Amino acid sequence: MGSLLEEPEFPKLISAYREAIQRRYSKNNLSKYPRFSSIPEERVDLLVRYFLELLYPEYEGRKKLDGAFESLAGFVHSPPKVFGLLGSLSMAVFKLGRHLKSAFQAGFAALHSYVTAHRFEEIMFSKAKELLKEGKDLQNKSIFNQVLASVSKKDADEFREDILKLFTTLSDKELLSKIKQLMDAVVKTMKSKPKTYTPEEVEGIMLGAGILTKGEELFSGMTREEMDLILEAIDQVEKDTFEEAIASVGK
């Protein structure tokens, strides 16, 4: 992950991608879907803000996020560390009971979407570099479509499924509150064992917790039907954007 941030042209891709997300969820684009017309505009704004702040922040914010996520990824791939942590969480585990496993899995699955989002960017960046060499402007929609179309359908589908998993977790109030309790206990335990867990790992977990907590406001006060409609909209819009990009490049 670090390598992309060292690429001088990479911020251009981030900017273009942020603009593409705003286009994708603009009033104008969403008006093509009568089915989603009942979604309030402020919810769509919140959704876009969530994408931009947490999954695709500006370059400076990205450097911080990536460092934390790298340590988080290292942590997740070290079962002794994870299990050592769970063993010390007896009180929290006791409170969560049988929900512990689902809370733990859902929390990490949600964070995985961040990792997938970045693999997606790596694929796009090699195409973006080619186009930038030719003097093309990535902010231009048809040029950006070429960047998007360089991603394979398999990768695009996987990315979309991951993003949906994240938002589905955020829409499950009960599960989310359990994940938050678990994350709080995890952070406390990690901080109490500085020999085992590095400050970077603690920061990674706190960052993950923050992503989930911030997402909570997105769905607050909504009925299940309204939430499901938003999830359906994300799925549809992401799918159509990718297919449209492929079709436009194929012309």
Coordinates of C-alpha atoms in Angstrom, one line a residue:
M1 CA 0.0 0.0 0.0
G2 CA 2.8 2.4 0.9
S3 CA 4.2 2.2 -2.6
L4 CA 1.3 3.9 -4.3
L5 CA 1.4 6.8 -2.0
E6 CA 5.0 7.4 -3.0
E7 CA 4.0 7.7 -6.7
P8 CA 3.9 11.4 -7.6
E9 CA 1.0 11.0 -10.0
F10 CA -1.2 9.0 -7.5
P11 CA -2.9 12.1 -6.0
K12 CA -4.3 12.8 -9.4
L13 CA -6.0 9.4 -9.5
I14 CA -7.4 10.0 -6.0
S15 CA -8.9 13.4 -7.0
A16 CA -10.4 12.0 -10.2
Y17 CA -11.9 9.1 -8.3
R18 CA -13.4 11.4 -5.7
E19 CA -15.0 13.4 -8.4
A20 CA -16.3 10.3 -10.1
I21 CA -18.0 9.2 -6.8
Q22 CA -19.7 12.6 -6.6
R23 CA -20.8 12.3 -10.2
R24 CA -22.1 8.8 -9.6
Y25 CA -24.3 9.8 -6.7
S26 CA -25.3 13.2 -8.1
K27 CA -28.9 14.2 -8.2
N28 CA -28.6 14.1 -12.0
N29 CA -27.3 10.5 -12.2
L30 CA -29.7 9.2 -9.6
S31 CA -32.7 10.7 -11.4
K32 CA -32.2 7.9 -14.0
Y33 CA -33.5 5.5 -11.3
P34 CA -37.2 6.2 -10.4
R35 CA -37.0 3.4 -7.9
F36 CA -34.6 5.4 -5.7
S37 CA -36.4 8.7 -5.9
S38 CA -37.7 8.3 -2.4
I39 CA -34.2 8.3 -0.9
P40 CA -33.9 11.7 0.8
E41 CA -31.2 13.9 -0.6
E42 CA -29.5 14.4 2.8
R43 CA -29.0 10.6 3.0
V44 CA -27.3 10.5 -0.4
D45 CA -25.1 13.4 0.8
L46 CA -24.1 11.5 3.9
L47 CA -23.4 8.4 1.8
V48 CA -21.1 10.4 -0.5
R49 CA -19.4 12.0 2.5
Y50 CA -18.8 8.6 4.0
F51 CA -17.2 7.3 0.8
L52 CA -15.0 10.4 0.5
E53 CA -14.0 10.8 4.2
L54 CA -13.5 7.2 5.1
L55 CA -12.8 5.1 2.0
Y56 CA -11.3 7.7 -0.3
P57 CA -9.9 10.6 1.7
E58 CA -7.7 13.3 0.2
Y59 CA -4.0 12.4 -0.1
E60 CA -2.9 13.6 3.3
G61 CA -5.6 11.7 5.1
R62 CA -4.8 8.7 3.0
K63 CA -1.2 8.6 4.3
K64 CA -2.4 8.3 7.9
L65 CA -5.1 5.8 7.1
D66 CA -2.8 3.6 5.1
G67 CA -0.2 3.4 7.9
A68 CA -2.9 2.3 10.3
F69 CA -4.4 -0.2 7.9
E70 CA -1.0 -1.7 7.2
S71 CA -0.6 -2.4 10.9
L72 CA -4.2 -3.7 11.1
A73 CA -3.6 -6.1 8.2
G74 CA -0.5 -7.4 9.9
F75 CA -2.4 -7.9 13.1
V76 CA -5.3 -9.7 11.3
H77 CA -2.8 -12.1 9.7
S78 CA -1.3 -13.1 13.0
P79 CA -3.7 -15.5 14.7
P80 CA -1.7 -15.8 18.0
K81 CA -2.1 -12.1 18.4
V82 CA -5.8 -12.2 17.7
F83 CA -6.4 -15.2 20.0
G84 CA -4.2 -13.8 22.7
L85 CA -6.4 -10.7 22.6
L86 CA -9.6 -12.7 22.8
G87 CA -8.3 -14.6 25.7
S88 CA -7.9 -11.4 27.6
L89 CA -11.3 -10.1 26.8
S90 CA -13.2 -12.3 29.3
M91 CA -15.4 -9.5 30.6
A92 CA -16.4 -8.2 27.2
V93 CA -16.8 -11.8 25.9
F94 CA -19.0 -12.6 28.8
K95 CA -21.2 -9.6 27.9
L96 CA -21.4 -10.4 24.2
G97 CA -21.9 -14.1 24.7
R98 CA -22.7 -16.0 21.5
H99 CA -22.6 -12.8 19.5
L100 CA -18.8 -12.4 20.0
K101 CA -17.8 -14.5 16.9
S102 CA -20.3 -12.7 14.6
A103 CA -19.2 -9.3 15.9
F104 CA -15.6 -10.1 15.4
Q105 CA -16.1 -11.5 11.9
A106 CA -18.4 -8.7 10.8
G107 CA -15.9 -6.1 12.2
F108 CA -13.0 -7.5 10.2
A109 CA -15.1 -8.2 7.1
A110 CA -16.2 -4.6 7.1
L111 CA -12.6 -3.4 7.3
H112 CA -11.6 -5.8 4.6
S113 CA -13.5 -3.5 2.1
Y114 CA -10.9 -0.9 2.7
V115 CA -8.1 -3.3 1.7
T116 CA -10.1 -4.4 -1.4
A117 CA -10.7 -0.7 -2.3
H118 CA -7.0 -0.2 -2.4
R119 CA -6.3 -3.2 -4.6
F120 CA -8.9 -1.8 -6.9
E121 CA -6.9 1.5 -7.0
E122 CA -3.6 -0.3 -7.8
I123 CA -5.2 -1.8 -10.9
M124 CA -6.6 1.6 -11.9
F125 CA -3.3 3.4 -11.3
S126 CA -1.4 1.5 -14.0
K127 CA -4.0 2.6 -16.6
A128 CA -4.1 6.1 -15.1
K129 CA -0.3 6.4 -15.5
E130 CA -0.5 5.5 -19.2
L131 CA -3.2 8.1 -19.8
L132 CA -1.4 10.8 -17.9
K133 CA 1.7 10.1 -20.0
E134 CA -0.4 10.9 -23.0
G135 CA -1.4 14.2 -21.4
K136 CA -5.0 13.1 -20.8
D137 CA -7.1 14.7 -18.0
L138 CA -8.3 12.1 -15.5
Q139 CA -11.1 14.4 -14.3
N140 CA -12.8 14.0 -17.7
K141 CA -15.5 11.5 -17.4
S142 CA -14.8 9.6 -20.6
I143 CA -11.1 9.4 -19.8
F144 CA -11.9 8.2 -16.3
N145 CA -14.1 5.6 -17.8
Q146 CA -11.0 4.2 -19.5
V147 CA -9.4 3.9 -16.1
L148 CA -12.4 2.2 -14.6
A149 CA -12.7 -0.2 -17.5
S150 CA -9.1 -1.4 -17.0
V151 CA -10.4 -3.3 -13.9
S152 CA -11.5 -6.9 -14.5
K153 CA -15.2 -7.8 -14.0
K154 CA -14.1 -10.2 -11.2
D155 CA -12.3 -7.5 -9.3
A156 CA -15.1 -5.0 -9.8
D157 CA -17.7 -7.5 -8.5
E158 CA -15.5 -8.4 -5.5
F159 CA -15.1 -4.7 -4.7
R160 CA -18.8 -4.1 -5.0
E161 CA -19.6 -7.0 -2.8
D162 CA -17.1 -5.8 -0.1
I163 CA -18.6 -2.3 -0.1
L164 CA -22.0 -3.8 0.3
K165 CA -20.9 -6.0 3.2
L166 CA -19.6 -2.9 4.9
F167 CA -22.8 -0.9 4.4
T168 CA -24.9 -4.0 5.4
T169 CA -23.0 -4.2 8.6
L170 CA -23.5 -0.5 9.2
S171 CA -27.2 -1.0 8.7
D172 CA -27.5 -3.7 11.4
K173 CA -27.8 -1.6 14.6
E174 CA -27.7 -4.5 17.0
L175 CA -24.6 -6.0 15.5
L176 CA -22.9 -2.7 15.2
S177 CA -23.3 -1.9 18.9
K178 CA -21.8 -5.3 19.7
I179 CA -18.9 -4.6 17.4
K180 CA -18.3 -1.3 19.0
Q181 CA -18.3 -2.8 22.5
L182 CA -15.9 -5.4 21.3
M183 CA -13.6 -2.9 19.6
D184 CA -13.5 -0.8 22.8
A185 CA -12.5 -3.8 24.9
V186 CA -9.9 -4.7 22.2
V187 CA -8.3 -1.3 22.3
K188 CA -8.3 -1.2 26.1
T189 CA -6.6 -4.7 26.3
M190 CA -4.1 -3.8 23.6
K191 CA -3.1 -0.6 25.3
S192 CA -2.5 -2.5 28.6
K193 CA 0.0 -4.8 26.8
P194 CA 2.5 -2.5 25.1
K195 CA 5.0 -5.4 24.9
T196 CA 2.7 -7.4 22.7
Y197 CA 0.8 -4.8 20.7
T198 CA 2.5 -1.8 19.0
P199 CA 1.0 1.7 19.0
E200 CA 0.5 1.3 15.3
E201 CA -1.6 -1.8 15.8
V202 CA -3.7 0.0 18.4
E203 CA -4.1 2.9 16.0
G204 CA -5.2 0.5 13.2
I205 CA -7.9 -1.0 15.4
M206 CA -9.1 2.4 16.6
L207 CA -9.3 3.5 13.0
G208 CA -11.3 0.5 12.1
A209 CA -13.6 1.2 15.0
G210 CA -14.0 4.8 13.8
I211 CA -15.0 3.7 10.3
L212 CA -17.8 1.6 11.8
T213 CA -18.9 4.2 14.3
K214 CA -19.0 7.0 11.8
G215 CA -21.0 4.9 9.4
E216 CA -23.7 4.5 12.1
E217 CA -25.1 8.0 11.5
L218 CA -25.7 7.1 7.9
F219 CA -28.6 4.8 8.7
S220 CA -29.7 6.3 12.0
G221 CA -33.5 6.7 12.3
M222 CA -34.3 4.8 9.1
T223 CA -36.7 1.9 8.7
R224 CA -35.4 -1.4 7.5
E225 CA -37.1 -0.8 4.1
E226 CA -35.3 2.5 3.7
M227 CA -32.0 1.0 4.6
D228 CA -32.6 -1.9 2.1
L229 CA -33.4 0.7 -0.6
I230 CA -30.1 2.5 0.0
L231 CA -28.2 -0.8 -0.1
E232 CA -29.9 -1.7 -3.4
A233 CA -29.1 1.8 -4.8
I234 CA -25.4 1.4 -3.9
D235 CA -25.3 -2.1 -5.6
Q236 CA -27.1 -0.9 -8.7
V237 CA -25.2 2.4 -9.2
E238 CA -21.8 0.8 -8.7
K239 CA -22.7 -2.0 -11.1
D240 CA -24.0 0.3 -13.8
T241 CA -21.1 2.7 -13.5
F242 CA -18.7 -0.1 -14.2
E243 CA -20.7 -1.6 -17.1
E244 CA -21.2 1.9 -18.6
A245 CA -17.4 2.5 -18.4
I246 CA -16.7 -0.8 -20.2
A247 CA -19.4 -0.1 -22.9
S248 CA -18.1 3.4 -23.5
V249 CA -14.5 2.2 -24.0
G250 CA -15.7 -0.6 -26.2
K251 CA -17.3 1.8 -28.7

